[in-house]
């Protein structure tokens, strides 16, 4: 008789998991790839699906903290979702996702992000597109010419620059819209790869304060901006000038970054940059009560809302919730219907609530397309208490 089960995986199963990843993603089993996989595994909560005690599918969940408008939320970054081809359709990933999400909810993990190979596939587990990227391809002659500004730019090694880079990133407001609060191990893992060596340049103000950096590679006539962050206008100008100084040795500049709702094309001498807006990561609220109790609602009058949640892979979220938001924006969240007369329930699936509360879609838009059901005035009023601005993510899992 065939046996099937979900198993929590660890370093003892590293070789089995690595072999599955290499096969499923058609990769070469290099020493660097194995070393990186082992490092990531040491930080993850990993699950395997076994058929007759043979590993056939797996999912890795890495615990992070994210900064959402000043609130720190626990977040699980999902990666290395893989199955052997002959076992696809056996329900392995679905079984893992069900158990993993239940475990995360018990741990009071508020959010989860993942990079999808298929958006429809992950929607069934409650995830929805929540982040976008902007991709810029700019000819060297179209790069903005900037005047020299005070301060200095220093090219540094990764070892010498990573703590400064970490601090500037965390201070940048772009990292406060759902971005990962990067620990040093994750910074090393994502930005310091032997097979893809980067260059680093840091801008220091006249007072000696680090106010910006650019991480980049130069290859095949292209200046590839891996990451560019700045805290001041002066830092932006200085680093733009530094990047532009490479015009004589490259033909174009290329940059992909988290999209915040407006591209930078208007800052070019002429709007000549090729800009593509790309769908990026998906997200889902994992533990609704934890998420809403910490949510940074806008201040205003004391109000009570009734929210109905549909979440087939998160039954702990399903049902009607009563949310009372006080004058300071602090929410009290309880399971059960509202008793206050005249308070209409707003109804949506967990994907829609995720987009709404993270700021990716407005209440008006979701109501118009009937994703958010209920009284339009109530939806609009709730929308006024939510954070403003699209979520931004620079990391990849």
Short mmCIF file of C-alpha atoms in Angstrom, two decimals:
data_model
loop_
_atom_site.label_atom_id
_atom_site.label_comp_id
_atom_site.label_asym_id
_atom_site.label_seq_id
_atom_site.Cartn_x
_atom_site.Cartn_y
_atom_site.Cartn_z
CA UNK A 1 0.00 0.00 0.00
CA UNK A 2 1.34 3.42 -1.00
CA UNK A 3 2.07 5.80 1.88
CA UNK A 4 2.07 9.58 1.59
CA UNK A 5 3.03 12.13 4.23
CA UNK A 6 4.40 15.60 4.86
CA UNK A 7 7.68 15.72 6.77
CA UNK A 8 9.61 18.62 8.30
CA UNK A 9 13.04 18.59 6.71
CA UNK A 10 16.42 19.60 8.12
CA UNK A 11 20.14 19.46 7.51
CA UNK A 12 20.05 15.65 7.69
CA UNK A 13 17.99 15.66 4.48
CA UNK A 14 20.09 18.33 2.76
CA UNK A 15 21.41 16.05 0.01
CA UNK A 16 17.93 14.74 -0.88
CA UNK A 17 16.55 18.27 -1.04
CA UNK A 18 19.48 19.61 -3.04
CA UNK A 19 19.24 16.77 -5.55
CA UNK A 20 15.53 17.51 -6.03
CA UNK A 21 16.17 21.22 -6.60
CA UNK A 22 18.96 20.54 -9.09
CA UNK A 23 16.79 18.14 -11.07
CA UNK A 24 13.56 20.14 -10.94
CA UNK A 25 15.21 23.42 -11.98
CA UNK A 26 17.63 21.81 -14.45
CA UNK A 27 20.70 23.28 -12.76
CA UNK A 28 24.34 22.26 -12.55
CA UNK A 29 25.26 20.90 -9.08
CA UNK A 30 28.18 23.28 -8.54
CA UNK A 31 30.01 23.59 -5.22
CA UNK A 32 28.88 27.22 -4.87
CA UNK A 33 25.25 26.30 -5.50
CA UNK A 34 25.40 23.54 -2.90
CA UNK A 35 27.07 25.85 -0.38
CA UNK A 36 24.40 28.52 -0.89
CA UNK A 37 21.61 25.96 -0.60
CA UNK A 38 23.06 24.60 2.63
CA UNK A 39 23.37 28.11 4.05
CA UNK A 40 19.76 28.94 3.20
CA UNK A 41 18.54 25.61 4.57
CA UNK A 42 20.15 26.40 7.93
CA UNK A 43 17.82 29.41 8.24
CA UNK A 44 14.60 27.88 6.90
CA UNK A 45 11.57 25.94 8.01
CA UNK A 46 11.46 23.28 5.29
CA UNK A 47 8.88 20.69 4.32
CA UNK A 48 8.99 17.61 2.14
CA UNK A 49 6.29 15.37 0.70
CA UNK A 50 7.20 11.70 0.81
CA UNK A 51 5.65 8.86 -1.18
CA UNK A 52 6.74 5.49 0.18
CA UNK A 53 9.36 7.44 2.16
CA UNK A 54 10.90 8.92 -1.00
CA UNK A 55 11.12 12.71 -1.24
CA UNK A 56 8.99 13.84 -4.20
CA UNK A 57 8.16 17.51 -3.46
CA UNK A 58 9.44 20.25 -1.18
CA UNK A 59 8.90 23.84 -0.02
CA UNK A 60 11.23 26.09 1.99
CA UNK A 61 9.95 28.92 4.21
CA UNK A 62 12.54 31.43 5.42
CA UNK A 63 11.57 33.56 8.44
CA UNK A 64 12.05 37.30 8.00
CA UNK A 65 10.87 40.52 9.57
CA UNK A 66 9.44 43.21 7.29
CA UNK A 67 8.96 46.93 7.90
CA UNK A 68 5.46 48.04 6.98
CA UNK A 69 5.15 51.76 7.64
CA UNK A 70 6.96 51.44 10.96
CA UNK A 71 5.37 48.14 12.02
CA UNK A 72 7.54 45.03 12.15
CA UNK A 73 5.70 41.97 10.90
CA UNK A 74 6.99 38.38 10.89
CA UNK A 75 7.00 37.20 7.26
CA UNK A 76 7.73 33.82 5.68
CA UNK A 77 9.58 34.00 2.36
CA UNK A 78 8.67 30.95 0.28
CA UNK A 79 11.19 29.46 -2.12
CA UNK A 80 12.51 26.30 -3.77
CA UNK A 81 9.00 24.98 -4.41
CA UNK A 82 9.89 21.86 -6.39
CA UNK A 83 8.63 18.43 -7.41
CA UNK A 84 10.07 15.64 -9.49
CA UNK A 85 8.21 15.75 -12.84
CA UNK A 86 6.80 12.24 -12.52
CA UNK A 87 5.17 13.16 -9.19
CA UNK A 88 3.51 16.39 -10.27
CA UNK A 89 -0.23 16.16 -9.79
CA UNK A 90 0.12 13.88 -6.76
CA UNK A 91 -0.96 16.69 -4.41
CA UNK A 92 2.42 17.03 -2.75
CA UNK A 93 2.70 20.82 -2.90
CA UNK A 94 -0.91 21.29 -1.79
CA UNK A 95 -0.38 19.01 1.21
CA UNK A 96 2.79 20.88 2.15
CA UNK A 97 1.20 24.31 1.77
CA UNK A 98 -1.73 23.31 3.96
CA UNK A 99 0.51 22.11 6.79
CA UNK A 100 3.06 24.90 6.39
CA UNK A 101 0.46 27.70 6.50
CA UNK A 102 -1.15 26.12 9.57
CA UNK A 103 2.24 26.01 11.31
CA UNK A 104 2.99 29.62 10.37
CA UNK A 105 -0.39 30.72 11.73
CA UNK A 106 0.30 28.97 15.05
CA UNK A 107 3.62 30.85 15.18
CA UNK A 108 1.72 34.15 14.64
CA UNK A 109 3.48 34.83 11.33
CA UNK A 110 1.46 37.66 9.82
CA UNK A 111 2.56 37.59 6.17
CA UNK A 112 4.12 35.42 3.50
CA UNK A 113 5.76 36.42 0.19
CA UNK A 114 6.77 34.27 -2.77
CA UNK A 115 8.03 34.57 -6.34
CA UNK A 116 5.58 32.62 -8.51
CA UNK A 117 6.31 30.48 -11.55
CA UNK A 118 2.55 30.68 -12.11
CA UNK A 119 0.22 33.27 -10.62
CA UNK A 120 -2.92 31.10 -10.98
CA UNK A 121 -1.18 28.18 -9.27
CA UNK A 122 -0.40 30.12 -6.11
CA UNK A 123 -3.74 31.92 -5.99
CA UNK A 124 -5.29 28.64 -4.90
CA UNK A 125 -3.20 28.90 -1.72
CA UNK A 126 -4.38 32.43 -0.97
CA UNK A 127 -1.51 34.39 -2.54
CA UNK A 128 -2.04 37.36 -4.85
CA UNK A 129 0.15 39.70 -6.85
CA UNK A 130 1.16 42.51 -4.52
CA UNK A 131 4.50 43.84 -5.77
CA UNK A 132 5.71 45.24 -9.10
CA UNK A 133 9.09 46.13 -10.57
CA UNK A 134 10.23 48.81 -12.97
CA UNK A 135 12.84 47.81 -15.54
CA UNK A 136 14.89 50.62 -17.10
CA UNK A 137 17.08 50.33 -20.17
CA UNK A 138 18.81 53.64 -20.85
CA UNK A 139 21.26 54.53 -23.60
CA UNK A 140 24.40 56.22 -22.35
CA UNK A 141 23.60 59.45 -24.22
CA UNK A 142 20.25 59.63 -22.43
CA UNK A 143 21.64 59.29 -18.92
CA UNK A 144 21.03 62.51 -16.93
CA UNK A 145 23.98 64.89 -16.73
CA UNK A 146 24.39 66.21 -13.22
CA UNK A 147 26.62 68.89 -11.75
CA UNK A 148 29.25 67.93 -9.24
CA UNK A 149 28.05 68.06 -5.66
CA UNK A 150 29.89 68.18 -2.32
CA UNK A 151 30.96 64.92 -0.72
CA UNK A 152 32.93 61.91 -1.88
CA UNK A 153 32.27 58.53 -3.47
CA UNK A 154 34.37 55.57 -2.43
CA UNK A 155 34.52 52.23 -4.20
CA UNK A 156 34.79 49.57 -1.52
CA UNK A 157 35.05 45.82 -1.14
CA UNK A 158 31.98 43.92 0.01
CA UNK A 159 33.57 43.17 3.38
CA UNK A 160 34.34 46.85 3.98
CA UNK A 161 31.04 48.19 2.72
CA UNK A 162 28.30 45.74 3.67
CA UNK A 163 27.45 47.16 7.11
CA UNK A 164 27.20 50.68 5.69
CA UNK A 165 25.05 49.37 2.83
CA UNK A 166 22.84 47.55 5.32
CA UNK A 167 22.33 50.71 7.40
CA UNK A 168 21.56 52.97 4.42
CA UNK A 169 19.08 50.45 3.04
CA UNK A 170 17.25 50.20 6.37
CA UNK A 171 17.06 53.98 6.69
CA UNK A 172 15.68 54.47 3.19
CA UNK A 173 11.92 55.05 3.25
CA UNK A 174 11.49 52.71 0.26
CA UNK A 175 12.38 49.84 2.60
CA UNK A 176 9.51 50.78 4.92
CA UNK A 177 6.66 49.76 2.60
CA UNK A 178 6.80 46.03 3.21
CA UNK A 179 10.53 45.61 2.61
CA UNK A 180 12.65 42.96 4.32
CA UNK A 181 14.60 44.03 7.41
CA UNK A 182 17.82 42.46 6.18
CA UNK A 183 20.01 40.53 8.56
CA UNK A 184 23.71 40.28 7.75
CA UNK A 185 23.50 36.62 6.67
CA UNK A 186 20.75 37.47 4.16
CA UNK A 187 22.65 40.47 2.85
CA UNK A 188 25.67 38.22 2.21
CA UNK A 189 23.49 35.54 0.64
CA UNK A 190 21.74 37.85 -1.81
CA UNK A 191 24.43 40.37 -2.75
CA UNK A 192 27.77 38.58 -2.36
CA UNK A 193 27.97 35.73 -4.85
CA UNK A 194 31.32 34.44 -6.07
CA UNK A 195 29.89 33.52 -9.49
CA UNK A 196 28.34 37.00 -9.90
CA UNK A 197 30.81 39.41 -8.28
CA UNK A 198 29.54 42.93 -7.72
CA UNK A 199 31.18 46.31 -7.32
CA UNK A 200 30.13 48.69 -4.55
CA UNK A 201 30.36 52.48 -4.34
CA UNK A 202 29.25 54.50 -1.30
CA UNK A 203 28.51 58.22 -1.20
CA UNK A 204 29.64 60.16 1.89
CA UNK A 205 28.44 63.69 2.59
CA UNK A 206 30.80 66.56 3.41
CA UNK A 207 30.22 65.68 7.07
CA UNK A 208 31.32 62.10 6.45
CA UNK A 209 27.87 60.49 6.72
CA UNK A 210 27.05 57.63 4.37
CA UNK A 211 23.93 58.74 2.48
CA UNK A 212 23.74 56.40 -0.50
CA UNK A 213 25.27 53.52 -2.40
CA UNK A 214 25.15 51.72 -5.71
CA UNK A 215 25.92 48.03 -6.26
CA UNK A 216 26.69 47.23 -9.88
CA UNK A 217 28.26 44.96 -12.49
CA UNK A 218 29.72 45.79 -15.90
CA UNK A 219 29.45 43.14 -18.59
CA UNK A 220 28.95 42.97 -22.37
CA UNK A 221 28.77 46.75 -22.72
CA UNK A 222 26.07 47.18 -20.08
CA UNK A 223 26.29 48.88 -16.70
CA UNK A 224 23.97 46.70 -14.60
CA UNK A 225 22.64 48.47 -11.51
CA UNK A 226 22.02 45.69 -8.99
CA UNK A 227 20.81 48.03 -6.25
CA UNK A 228 20.79 51.81 -5.86
CA UNK A 229 19.66 53.56 -2.69
CA UNK A 230 20.02 57.15 -1.54
CA UNK A 231 18.79 59.13 1.45
CA UNK A 232 19.23 62.67 0.11
CA UNK A 233 18.98 64.54 -3.16
CA UNK A 234 22.71 65.22 -2.98
CA UNK A 235 23.41 61.50 -2.70
CA UNK A 236 21.15 60.84 -5.70
CA UNK A 237 23.01 63.43 -7.80
CA UNK A 238 26.44 62.20 -6.72
CA UNK A 239 25.66 58.57 -7.50
CA UNK A 240 23.92 59.46 -10.77
CA UNK A 241 27.09 61.29 -11.72
CA UNK A 242 29.22 58.31 -10.72
CA UNK A 243 27.10 55.94 -12.80
CA UNK A 244 27.12 58.34 -15.75
CA UNK A 245 30.92 58.62 -15.60
CA UNK A 246 31.03 55.10 -17.06
CA UNK A 247 29.39 56.27 -20.31
CA UNK A 248 32.66 56.02 -22.18
CA UNK A 249 33.05 52.31 -21.47
CA UNK A 250 29.46 51.03 -21.82
CA UNK A 251 26.63 51.41 -24.32
CA UNK A 252 23.68 51.29 -21.92
CA UNK A 253 22.53 51.24 -18.32
CA UNK A 254 20.12 48.62 -17.00
CA UNK A 255 18.25 48.72 -13.70
CA UNK A 256 15.38 46.74 -12.19
CA UNK A 257 13.96 48.02 -8.91
CA UNK A 258 10.82 47.90 -6.84
CA UNK A 259 8.06 49.97 -8.45
CA UNK A 260 6.38 52.53 -6.20
CA UNK A 261 3.74 53.75 -8.64
CA UNK A 262 5.81 56.20 -10.70
CA UNK A 263 8.88 55.62 -12.85
CA UNK A 264 11.90 57.94 -13.06
CA UNK A 265 11.67 58.61 -16.80
CA UNK A 266 10.77 62.26 -16.22
CA UNK A 267 14.16 62.81 -14.59
CA UNK A 268 15.97 62.03 -17.85
CA UNK A 269 17.06 64.86 -20.18
CA UNK A 270 14.35 63.55 -22.50
CA UNK A 271 11.91 60.79 -21.52
CA UNK A 272 13.87 58.33 -23.65
CA UNK A 273 14.38 55.46 -21.25
CA UNK A 274 12.71 52.18 -22.07
CA UNK A 275 10.60 51.45 -19.00
CA UNK A 276 8.67 48.24 -18.42
CA UNK A 277 6.43 47.65 -15.43
CA UNK A 278 6.69 43.99 -14.46
CA UNK A 279 4.53 41.89 -12.15
CA UNK A 280 6.69 40.67 -9.30
CA UNK A 281 6.05 38.86 -6.05
CA UNK A 282 2.85 37.60 -4.54
CA UNK A 283 1.84 37.91 -0.89
CA UNK A 284 -0.81 36.71 1.48
CA UNK A 285 -1.95 37.51 4.99
CA UNK A 286 -1.26 34.33 6.95
CA UNK A 287 -2.63 35.15 10.41
CA UNK A 288 -5.30 37.82 10.06
CA UNK A 289 -5.76 38.72 13.71
CA UNK A 290 -2.03 39.24 14.30
CA UNK A 291 -1.83 41.33 11.14
CA UNK A 292 -4.78 43.62 11.90
CA UNK A 293 -4.00 44.14 15.59
CA UNK A 294 -0.61 45.62 14.64
CA UNK A 295 -1.76 47.38 11.47
CA UNK A 296 -0.86 51.12 11.30
CA UNK A 297 -4.35 52.48 10.68
CA UNK A 298 -4.70 56.23 10.13
CA UNK A 299 -6.01 58.27 13.05
CA UNK A 300 -9.63 59.42 12.92
CA UNK A 301 -12.96 58.85 14.57
CA UNK A 302 -13.62 55.64 16.47
CA UNK A 303 -15.20 53.25 13.97
CA UNK A 304 -16.32 49.64 13.83
CA UNK A 305 -16.22 47.45 10.74
CA UNK A 306 -17.43 43.96 9.98
CA UNK A 307 -15.19 42.00 7.60
CA UNK A 308 -16.06 38.64 6.11
CA UNK A 309 -13.07 36.56 5.03
CA UNK A 310 -12.91 33.65 2.59
CA UNK A 311 -9.72 31.61 2.94
CA UNK A 312 -9.84 27.93 2.03
CA UNK A 313 -6.18 27.32 2.98
CA UNK A 314 -6.47 29.42 6.15
CA UNK A 315 -9.63 28.25 7.93
CA UNK A 316 -8.50 30.13 11.07
CA UNK A 317 -9.08 33.33 9.08
CA UNK A 318 -12.46 32.36 7.64
CA UNK A 319 -15.66 33.93 8.86
CA UNK A 320 -16.74 37.34 10.10
CA UNK A 321 -14.41 39.59 12.09
CA UNK A 322 -15.28 42.72 14.04
CA UNK A 323 -12.66 45.46 13.91
CA UNK A 324 -12.88 48.59 16.04
CA UNK A 325 -10.36 51.30 15.18
CA UNK A 326 -9.87 53.98 17.83
CA UNK A 327 -8.97 57.65 17.37
CA UNK A 328 -5.22 56.89 17.36
CA UNK A 329 -5.51 54.11 14.77
CA UNK A 330 -5.21 51.20 17.18
CA UNK A 331 -7.41 48.24 16.24
CA UNK A 332 -9.26 45.77 18.43
CA UNK A 333 -10.00 42.59 16.50
CA UNK A 334 -12.46 39.89 17.52
CA UNK A 335 -13.96 36.89 15.75
CA UNK A 336 -17.70 37.15 15.29
CA UNK A 337 -20.41 39.32 13.77
CA UNK A 338 -20.89 42.95 14.62
CA UNK A 339 -23.89 43.71 16.79
CA UNK A 340 -23.94 47.43 16.10
CA UNK A 341 -27.02 48.21 14.04
CA UNK A 342 -26.39 49.65 10.59
CA UNK A 343 -22.84 48.30 10.22
CA UNK A 344 -22.69 46.47 6.90
CA UNK A 345 -20.22 43.66 6.35
CA UNK A 346 -17.53 43.95 3.69
CA UNK A 347 -16.77 40.60 2.07
CA UNK A 348 -13.75 39.38 0.09
CA UNK A 349 -11.30 36.52 -0.24
CA UNK A 350 -7.94 36.63 1.52
CA UNK A 351 -6.20 37.62 -1.73
CA UNK A 352 -8.31 40.78 -1.99
CA UNK A 353 -7.85 41.70 1.66
CA UNK A 354 -4.09 41.27 1.23
CA UNK A 355 -3.99 43.66 -1.74
CA UNK A 356 -6.17 46.18 0.09
CA UNK A 357 -4.35 46.27 3.43
CA UNK A 358 -0.86 46.25 1.88
CA UNK A 359 -1.80 49.20 -0.34
CA UNK A 360 -1.50 47.53 -3.74
CA UNK A 361 -5.13 48.20 -4.65
CA UNK A 362 -7.52 50.82 -3.28
CA UNK A 363 -10.90 50.06 -1.75
CA UNK A 364 -12.56 52.02 -4.56
CA UNK A 365 -10.83 49.94 -7.25
CA UNK A 366 -11.57 46.62 -5.57
CA UNK A 367 -15.20 47.63 -5.05
CA UNK A 368 -15.56 48.76 -8.67
CA UNK A 369 -14.35 45.39 -9.97
CA UNK A 370 -16.50 43.57 -7.39
CA UNK A 371 -13.53 41.96 -5.70
CA UNK A 372 -14.58 43.72 -2.49
CA UNK A 373 -18.29 43.24 -1.89
CA UNK A 374 -20.53 45.28 0.34
CA UNK A 375 -21.56 48.87 0.90
CA UNK A 376 -19.39 51.16 -1.26
CA UNK A 377 -19.48 54.00 1.28
CA UNK A 378 -18.30 51.68 4.05
CA UNK A 379 -15.50 50.41 1.80
CA UNK A 380 -14.44 53.96 0.99
CA UNK A 381 -14.46 54.92 4.66
CA UNK A 382 -12.30 51.92 5.56
CA UNK A 383 -9.95 52.80 2.71
CA UNK A 384 -9.37 56.23 4.23
CA UNK A 385 -8.00 54.59 7.38
CA UNK A 386 -5.41 52.51 5.50
CA UNK A 387 -1.80 53.31 4.67
CA UNK A 388 -1.07 55.16 1.43
CA UNK A 389 1.43 54.07 -1.19
CA UNK A 390 2.21 50.83 -3.00
CA UNK A 391 4.24 48.13 -1.24
CA UNK A 392 7.86 47.88 -2.39
CA UNK A 393 10.12 44.84 -2.34
CA UNK A 394 13.74 44.65 -3.49
CA UNK A 395 14.49 41.09 -2.37
CA UNK A 396 13.94 37.72 -4.01
CA UNK A 397 13.35 34.36 -2.33
#
